[in-house]
Amino acid sequence: MASAYGKGSGNAVTFLGSRILPEVELMSKYLRELDKERFRCILKAVVNTIEGKNCCEAAKAIVESGAISEDILSHIIAGMFGLLKEALRLPKSTLKQEVFLEDLRALRISEDCIADFSSVVFGNRRTFLESVGNQQVTRLPCVTEFNWRVDVAISTSSVSRALQPSILTEVKLSDDTRHRFEISISKFQELRYNIALILKEMTDLEKKNILKIQD
């Protein structure tokens, strides 16, 4: 089975991208030494934090129990955050559960831990976690209107007969602000060139096998 999320080591395909996050790899190492009860306490604290709750007391209690050091706990929490963040950013229709399970097995995570991770990513709380994540994302206003016209400067303060064309533009954004600016012909040609270059690079990137979806 293959997916569209890039390849990790060997032939393993992972939803984590072409290179697995170092904190996730480190987390998988420490999870092998963690009992099920402690793992579930940490996972619950991480999920609650994603939901916007304060879980400092829960983390403090785990450290004070003496079962795990603060340093190792911080690595496990960072890895869980990274893993869940990458999984939740993908639409549920795109990230197949069987691929998710196989990828976690490739990280040598125990079946019990995999089942708990899967229940978070594919369970009933996913919709709420996604909505909280969307609220936390900083979104910039987008363009709703773009108007332009060409003006020709007949003369300037230094030249009596200039006949220099320029492009006047007005942009309206989704927050109802308007911005007006003037572009010289030379700058407009430069803008055209750079946009064409970006489009070509996007086309070349889409041809790479790593971005193609295979069944």
PDB file of C-alpha atoms in Angstrom:
ATOM      1  CA  MET A   1       0.000   0.000   0.000  1.00  0.00           C
ATOM      2  CA  ALA A   2       1.245   3.491  -0.762  1.00  0.00           C
ATOM      3  CA  SER A   3       0.104   6.956   0.112  1.00  0.00           C
ATOM      4  CA  ALA A   4       0.758  10.574  -0.834  1.00  0.00           C
ATOM      5  CA  TYR A   5       2.664  11.690   2.199  1.00  0.00           C
ATOM      6  CA  GLY A   6       6.258  11.035   1.232  1.00  0.00           C
ATOM      7  CA  LYS A   7       8.728   8.287   2.041  1.00  0.00           C
ATOM      8  CA  GLY A   8      10.682   7.763   5.209  1.00  0.00           C
ATOM      9  CA  SER A   9      13.538   5.336   5.688  1.00  0.00           C
ATOM     10  CA  GLY A  10      13.649   2.379   3.305  1.00  0.00           C
ATOM     11  CA  ASN A  11      10.355   1.731   1.574  1.00  0.00           C
ATOM     12  CA  ALA A  12       8.183   2.838   4.481  1.00  0.00           C
ATOM     13  CA  VAL A  13       5.566   5.423   3.547  1.00  0.00           C
ATOM     14  CA  THR A  14       4.599   7.872   6.278  1.00  0.00           C
ATOM     15  CA  PHE A  15       1.948  10.538   6.816  1.00  0.00           C
ATOM     16  CA  LEU A  16       4.644  12.467   8.703  1.00  0.00           C
ATOM     17  CA  GLY A  17       6.304  13.607   5.485  1.00  0.00           C
ATOM     18  CA  SER A  18       9.551  12.838   3.701  1.00  0.00           C
ATOM     19  CA  ARG A  19      11.504  13.119   6.951  1.00  0.00           C
ATOM     20  CA  ILE A  20      10.069  11.957  10.269  1.00  0.00           C
ATOM     21  CA  LEU A  21      10.116  14.619  12.967  1.00  0.00           C
ATOM     22  CA  PRO A  22      13.037  13.980  15.350  1.00  0.00           C
ATOM     23  CA  GLU A  23      10.771  14.489  18.371  1.00  0.00           C
ATOM     24  CA  VAL A  24       8.452  11.742  17.088  1.00  0.00           C
ATOM     25  CA  GLU A  25      11.350   9.316  16.639  1.00  0.00           C
ATOM     26  CA  LEU A  26      12.617  10.125  20.126  1.00  0.00           C
ATOM     27  CA  MET A  27       9.125   9.694  21.563  1.00  0.00           C
ATOM     28  CA  SER A  28       8.778   6.247  19.988  1.00  0.00           C
ATOM     29  CA  LYS A  29      12.009   5.198  21.726  1.00  0.00           C
ATOM     30  CA  TYR A  30      10.819   6.295  25.168  1.00  0.00           C
ATOM     31  CA  LEU A  31       7.350   4.786  24.714  1.00  0.00           C
ATOM     32  CA  ARG A  32       8.895   1.297  24.671  1.00  0.00           C
ATOM     33  CA  GLU A  33       9.844   1.781  28.317  1.00  0.00           C
ATOM     34  CA  LEU A  34       6.508   3.285  29.387  1.00  0.00           C
ATOM     35  CA  ASP A  35       3.632   1.332  30.915  1.00  0.00           C
ATOM     36  CA  LYS A  36       0.121   1.596  29.455  1.00  0.00           C
ATOM     37  CA  GLU A  37      -1.373   3.549  32.359  1.00  0.00           C
ATOM     38  CA  ARG A  38       1.350   6.206  32.306  1.00  0.00           C
ATOM     39  CA  PHE A  39       1.114   6.487  28.520  1.00  0.00           C
ATOM     40  CA  ARG A  40      -2.618   7.102  28.659  1.00  0.00           C
ATOM     41  CA  CYS A  41      -2.192   9.784  31.335  1.00  0.00           C
ATOM     42  CA  ILE A  42       0.318  11.642  29.148  1.00  0.00           C
ATOM     43  CA  LEU A  43      -1.792  11.237  25.993  1.00  0.00           C
ATOM     44  CA  LYS A  44      -4.856  12.530  27.810  1.00  0.00           C
ATOM     45  CA  ALA A  45      -2.904  15.581  29.008  1.00  0.00           C
ATOM     46  CA  VAL A  46      -1.673  16.277  25.461  1.00  0.00           C
ATOM     47  CA  VAL A  47      -5.165  15.962  23.950  1.00  0.00           C
ATOM     48  CA  ASN A  48      -6.602  18.223  26.659  1.00  0.00           C
ATOM     49  CA  THR A  49      -3.902  20.790  25.905  1.00  0.00           C
ATOM     50  CA  ILE A  50      -4.796  20.700  22.203  1.00  0.00           C
ATOM     51  CA  GLU A  51      -8.395  21.355  23.254  1.00  0.00           C
ATOM     52  CA  GLY A  52      -7.211  24.487  25.076  1.00  0.00           C
ATOM     53  CA  LYS A  53      -7.189  23.191  28.641  1.00  0.00           C
ATOM     54  CA  ASN A  54      -4.415  23.831  31.156  1.00  0.00           C
ATOM     55  CA  CYS A  55      -2.651  20.553  31.921  1.00  0.00           C
ATOM     56  CA  CYS A  56       0.350  21.775  33.901  1.00  0.00           C
ATOM     57  CA  GLU A  57      -0.915  20.082  37.061  1.00  0.00           C
ATOM     58  CA  ALA A  58      -1.325  16.759  35.259  1.00  0.00           C
ATOM     59  CA  ALA A  59       2.235  16.916  33.913  1.00  0.00           C
ATOM     60  CA  LYS A  60       3.544  17.891  37.345  1.00  0.00           C
ATOM     61  CA  ALA A  61       1.755  14.942  38.961  1.00  0.00           C
ATOM     62  CA  ILE A  62       3.295  12.531  36.439  1.00  0.00           C
ATOM     63  CA  VAL A  63       6.812  13.789  37.225  1.00  0.00           C
ATOM     64  CA  GLU A  64       6.220  13.773  40.985  1.00  0.00           C
ATOM     65  CA  SER A  65       5.099  10.151  40.829  1.00  0.00           C
ATOM     66  CA  GLY A  66       8.745   9.289  40.142  1.00  0.00           C
ATOM     67  CA  ALA A  67       7.927   6.924  37.291  1.00  0.00           C
ATOM     68  CA  ILE A  68       9.422   9.204  34.642  1.00  0.00           C
ATOM     69  CA  SER A  69      11.888  12.091  34.613  1.00  0.00           C
ATOM     70  CA  GLU A  70      10.894  15.595  33.578  1.00  0.00           C
ATOM     71  CA  ASP A  71      13.335  15.478  30.636  1.00  0.00           C
ATOM     72  CA  ILE A  72      11.896  12.251  29.227  1.00  0.00           C
ATOM     73  CA  LEU A  73       8.345  13.508  29.793  1.00  0.00           C
ATOM     74  CA  SER A  74       9.076  16.655  27.795  1.00  0.00           C
ATOM     75  CA  HIS A  75      10.382  14.548  24.890  1.00  0.00           C
ATOM     76  CA  ILE A  76       7.309  12.298  24.948  1.00  0.00           C
ATOM     77  CA  ILE A  77       4.916  15.256  25.053  1.00  0.00           C
ATOM     78  CA  ALA A  78       6.728  16.995  22.176  1.00  0.00           C
ATOM     79  CA  GLY A  79       6.568  13.799  20.117  1.00  0.00           C
ATOM     80  CA  MET A  80       2.870  13.280  20.801  1.00  0.00           C
ATOM     81  CA  PHE A  81       2.137  16.877  19.843  1.00  0.00           C
ATOM     82  CA  GLY A  82       4.086  16.480  16.605  1.00  0.00           C
ATOM     83  CA  LEU A  83       2.453  13.184  15.688  1.00  0.00           C
ATOM     84  CA  LEU A  84      -1.113  14.334  16.414  1.00  0.00           C
ATOM     85  CA  LYS A  85      -0.576  17.698  14.727  1.00  0.00           C
ATOM     86  CA  GLU A  86       0.582  16.035  11.504  1.00  0.00           C
ATOM     87  CA  ALA A  87      -2.256  13.497  11.590  1.00  0.00           C
ATOM     88  CA  LEU A  88      -5.018  16.027  12.333  1.00  0.00           C
ATOM     89  CA  ARG A  89      -3.900  18.489   9.664  1.00  0.00           C
ATOM     90  CA  LEU A  90      -4.762  15.904   6.979  1.00  0.00           C
ATOM     91  CA  PRO A  91      -8.439  15.421   6.040  1.00  0.00           C
ATOM     92  CA  LYS A  92      -9.893  12.219   7.414  1.00  0.00           C
ATOM     93  CA  SER A  93     -10.763  11.167   3.862  1.00  0.00           C
ATOM     94  CA  THR A  94      -7.108  11.501   2.844  1.00  0.00           C
ATOM     95  CA  LEU A  95      -5.389   9.840   5.790  1.00  0.00           C
ATOM     96  CA  LYS A  96      -6.476   6.205   5.740  1.00  0.00           C
ATOM     97  CA  GLN A  97      -6.579   4.468   9.112  1.00  0.00           C
ATOM     98  CA  GLU A  98      -4.730   1.406   7.849  1.00  0.00           C
ATOM     99  CA  VAL A  99      -1.892   3.613   6.569  1.00  0.00           C
ATOM    100  CA  PHE A 100      -1.765   5.431   9.911  1.00  0.00           C
ATOM    101  CA  LEU A 101      -1.526   2.128  11.794  1.00  0.00           C
ATOM    102  CA  GLU A 102       1.197   0.769   9.507  1.00  0.00           C
ATOM    103  CA  ASP A 103       3.241   3.946   9.875  1.00  0.00           C
ATOM    104  CA  LEU A 104       3.130   3.768  13.671  1.00  0.00           C
ATOM    105  CA  ARG A 105       4.147   0.109  13.540  1.00  0.00           C
ATOM    106  CA  ALA A 106       7.120   1.150  11.385  1.00  0.00           C
ATOM    107  CA  LEU A 107       8.149   3.391  14.296  1.00  0.00           C
ATOM    108  CA  ARG A 108       8.055   0.268  16.523  1.00  0.00           C
ATOM    109  CA  ILE A 109       5.291   1.679  18.718  1.00  0.00           C
ATOM    110  CA  SER A 110       3.375  -0.964  20.695  1.00  0.00           C
ATOM    111  CA  GLU A 111      -0.081  -2.070  19.561  1.00  0.00           C
ATOM    112  CA  ASP A 112      -1.703  -0.706  22.735  1.00  0.00           C
ATOM    113  CA  CYS A 113      -0.232   2.756  22.125  1.00  0.00           C
ATOM    114  CA  ILE A 114      -1.165   2.592  18.445  1.00  0.00           C
ATOM    115  CA  ALA A 115      -4.782   1.809  19.361  1.00  0.00           C
ATOM    116  CA  ASP A 116      -4.938   4.834  21.677  1.00  0.00           C
ATOM    117  CA  PHE A 117      -3.370   7.159  19.085  1.00  0.00           C
ATOM    118  CA  SER A 118      -5.824   5.850  16.493  1.00  0.00           C
ATOM    119  CA  SER A 119      -8.814   6.488  18.780  1.00  0.00           C
ATOM    120  CA  VAL A 120      -7.764  10.149  19.049  1.00  0.00           C
ATOM    121  CA  VAL A 121      -7.139  10.659  15.334  1.00  0.00           C
ATOM    122  CA  PHE A 122     -10.148   8.718  14.042  1.00  0.00           C
ATOM    123  CA  GLY A 123     -12.495   8.807  17.031  1.00  0.00           C
ATOM    124  CA  ASN A 124     -15.427  11.004  18.055  1.00  0.00           C
ATOM    125  CA  ARG A 125     -13.213  13.825  19.392  1.00  0.00           C
ATOM    126  CA  ARG A 126     -11.530  14.428  16.040  1.00  0.00           C
ATOM    127  CA  THR A 127     -14.104  16.965  14.825  1.00  0.00           C
ATOM    128  CA  PHE A 128     -13.719  19.016  17.997  1.00  0.00           C
ATOM    129  CA  LEU A 129      -9.908  18.842  17.846  1.00  0.00           C
ATOM    130  CA  GLU A 130      -9.980  20.021  14.234  1.00  0.00           C
ATOM    131  CA  SER A 131     -12.285  22.939  15.058  1.00  0.00           C
ATOM    132  CA  VAL A 132     -10.016  24.033  17.934  1.00  0.00           C
ATOM    133  CA  GLY A 133      -6.981  23.777  15.663  1.00  0.00           C
ATOM    134  CA  ASN A 134      -8.655  25.916  13.007  1.00  0.00           C
ATOM    135  CA  GLN A 135      -9.474  28.591  15.591  1.00  0.00           C
ATOM    136  CA  GLN A 136      -5.839  28.716  16.682  1.00  0.00           C
ATOM    137  CA  VAL A 137      -4.540  29.239  13.147  1.00  0.00           C
ATOM    138  CA  THR A 138      -3.700  32.833  12.296  1.00  0.00           C
ATOM    139  CA  ARG A 139      -5.449  33.695   9.047  1.00  0.00           C
ATOM    140  CA  LEU A 140      -4.609  36.695   6.905  1.00  0.00           C
ATOM    141  CA  PRO A 141      -7.330  38.519   4.940  1.00  0.00           C
ATOM    142  CA  CYS A 142      -7.752  37.407   1.341  1.00  0.00           C
ATOM    143  CA  VAL A 143      -8.377  39.432  -1.815  1.00  0.00           C
ATOM    144  CA  THR A 144     -12.056  39.893  -2.696  1.00  0.00           C
ATOM    145  CA  GLU A 145     -11.739  42.558  -5.421  1.00  0.00           C
ATOM    146  CA  PHE A 146      -8.933  43.634  -7.728  1.00  0.00           C
ATOM    147  CA  ASN A 147      -9.381  46.693  -9.961  1.00  0.00           C
ATOM    148  CA  TRP A 148      -6.810  48.315 -12.227  1.00  0.00           C
ATOM    149  CA  ARG A 149      -6.346  50.883 -14.955  1.00  0.00           C
ATOM    150  CA  VAL A 150      -3.506  52.241 -17.080  1.00  0.00           C
ATOM    151  CA  ASP A 151      -2.574  55.913 -16.719  1.00  0.00           C
ATOM    152  CA  VAL A 152      -0.138  57.876 -18.845  1.00  0.00           C
ATOM    153  CA  ALA A 153       1.822  60.735 -17.325  1.00  0.00           C
ATOM    154  CA  ILE A 154       1.898  63.436 -20.001  1.00  0.00           C
ATOM    155  CA  SER A 155       4.465  65.519 -18.157  1.00  0.00           C
ATOM    156  CA  THR A 156       6.336  65.685 -14.873  1.00  0.00           C
ATOM    157  CA  SER A 157       7.956  68.436 -12.832  1.00  0.00           C
ATOM    158  CA  SER A 158      11.232  67.847 -14.659  1.00  0.00           C
ATOM    159  CA  VAL A 159      10.077  66.732 -18.131  1.00  0.00           C
ATOM    160  CA  SER A 160       7.492  68.629 -20.153  1.00  0.00           C
ATOM    161  CA  ARG A 161       6.597  65.660 -22.365  1.00  0.00           C
ATOM    162  CA  ALA A 162       7.005  62.366 -20.478  1.00  0.00           C
ATOM    163  CA  LEU A 163       4.277  60.039 -21.838  1.00  0.00           C
ATOM    164  CA  GLN A 164       5.144  57.398 -19.227  1.00  0.00           C
ATOM    165  CA  PRO A 165       2.468  54.699 -18.719  1.00  0.00           C
ATOM    166  CA  SER A 166       1.852  53.206 -15.286  1.00  0.00           C
ATOM    167  CA  ILE A 167      -0.661  50.795 -13.800  1.00  0.00           C
ATOM    168  CA  LEU A 168      -2.890  51.936 -10.948  1.00  0.00           C
ATOM    169  CA  THR A 169      -4.389  49.141  -8.857  1.00  0.00           C
ATOM    170  CA  GLU A 170      -6.903  48.943  -6.040  1.00  0.00           C
ATOM    171  CA  VAL A 171      -7.234  45.817  -3.914  1.00  0.00           C
ATOM    172  CA  LYS A 172     -10.123  45.136  -1.542  1.00  0.00           C
ATOM    173  CA  LEU A 173      -9.529  42.541   1.186  1.00  0.00           C
ATOM    174  CA  SER A 174     -11.939  40.338   3.092  1.00  0.00           C
ATOM    175  CA  ASP A 175     -11.618  42.613   6.142  1.00  0.00           C
ATOM    176  CA  ASP A 176     -13.073  45.466   3.998  1.00  0.00           C
ATOM    177  CA  THR A 177      -9.789  47.397   3.821  1.00  0.00           C
ATOM    178  CA  ARG A 178      -8.707  48.867   0.497  1.00  0.00           C
ATOM    179  CA  HIS A 179      -5.148  49.387  -0.716  1.00  0.00           C
ATOM    180  CA  ARG A 180      -4.119  51.481  -3.726  1.00  0.00           C
ATOM    181  CA  PHE A 181      -0.707  51.441  -5.331  1.00  0.00           C
ATOM    182  CA  GLU A 182       1.016  52.320  -8.593  1.00  0.00           C
ATOM    183  CA  ILE A 183       3.196  49.961 -10.630  1.00  0.00           C
ATOM    184  CA  SER A 184       5.614  51.080 -13.309  1.00  0.00           C
ATOM    185  CA  ILE A 185       5.750  49.121 -16.559  1.00  0.00           C
ATOM    186  CA  SER A 186       9.207  47.754 -15.728  1.00  0.00           C
ATOM    187  CA  LYS A 187       8.029  46.511 -12.317  1.00  0.00           C
ATOM    188  CA  PHE A 188       4.917  44.992 -13.885  1.00  0.00           C
ATOM    189  CA  GLN A 189       7.070  43.064 -16.364  1.00  0.00           C
ATOM    190  CA  GLU A 190       9.206  41.860 -13.463  1.00  0.00           C
ATOM    191  CA  LEU A 191       6.071  40.744 -11.617  1.00  0.00           C
ATOM    192  CA  ARG A 192       4.842  38.872 -14.697  1.00  0.00           C
ATOM    193  CA  TYR A 193       8.178  37.095 -15.035  1.00  0.00           C
ATOM    194  CA  ASN A 194       8.302  36.026 -11.382  1.00  0.00           C
ATOM    195  CA  ILE A 195       4.724  34.707 -11.441  1.00  0.00           C
ATOM    196  CA  ALA A 196       5.467  32.690 -14.582  1.00  0.00           C
ATOM    197  CA  LEU A 197       8.599  31.318 -12.905  1.00  0.00           C
ATOM    198  CA  ILE A 198       6.644  30.269  -9.786  1.00  0.00           C
ATOM    199  CA  LEU A 199       3.957  28.566 -11.897  1.00  0.00           C
ATOM    200  CA  LYS A 200       6.638  26.639 -13.802  1.00  0.00           C
ATOM    201  CA  GLU A 201       8.268  25.515 -10.537  1.00  0.00           C
ATOM    202  CA  MET A 202       4.878  24.388  -9.205  1.00  0.00           C
ATOM    203  CA  THR A 203       4.281  22.377 -12.385  1.00  0.00           C
ATOM    204  CA  ASP A 204       7.722  20.766 -12.124  1.00  0.00           C
ATOM    205  CA  LEU A 205       7.086  19.960  -8.448  1.00  0.00           C
ATOM    206  CA  GLU A 206       3.749  18.306  -9.210  1.00  0.00           C
ATOM    207  CA  LYS A 207       5.540  15.941 -11.618  1.00  0.00           C
ATOM    208  CA  LYS A 208       7.686  14.506  -8.834  1.00  0.00           C
ATOM    209  CA  ASN A 209       6.676  10.968  -7.864  1.00  0.00           C
ATOM    210  CA  ILE A 210       6.748  11.748  -4.159  1.00  0.00           C
ATOM    211  CA  LEU A 211       3.625  13.929  -4.558  1.00  0.00           C
ATOM    212  CA  LYS A 212       1.632  11.478  -6.642  1.00  0.00           C
ATOM    213  CA  ILE A 213      -1.139   9.481  -4.988  1.00  0.00           C
ATOM    214  CA  GLN A 214      -0.889   5.772  -5.633  1.00  0.00           C
ATOM    215  CA  ASP A 215      -3.328   3.057  -4.612  1.00  0.00           C
TER     216      ASP A 215
END
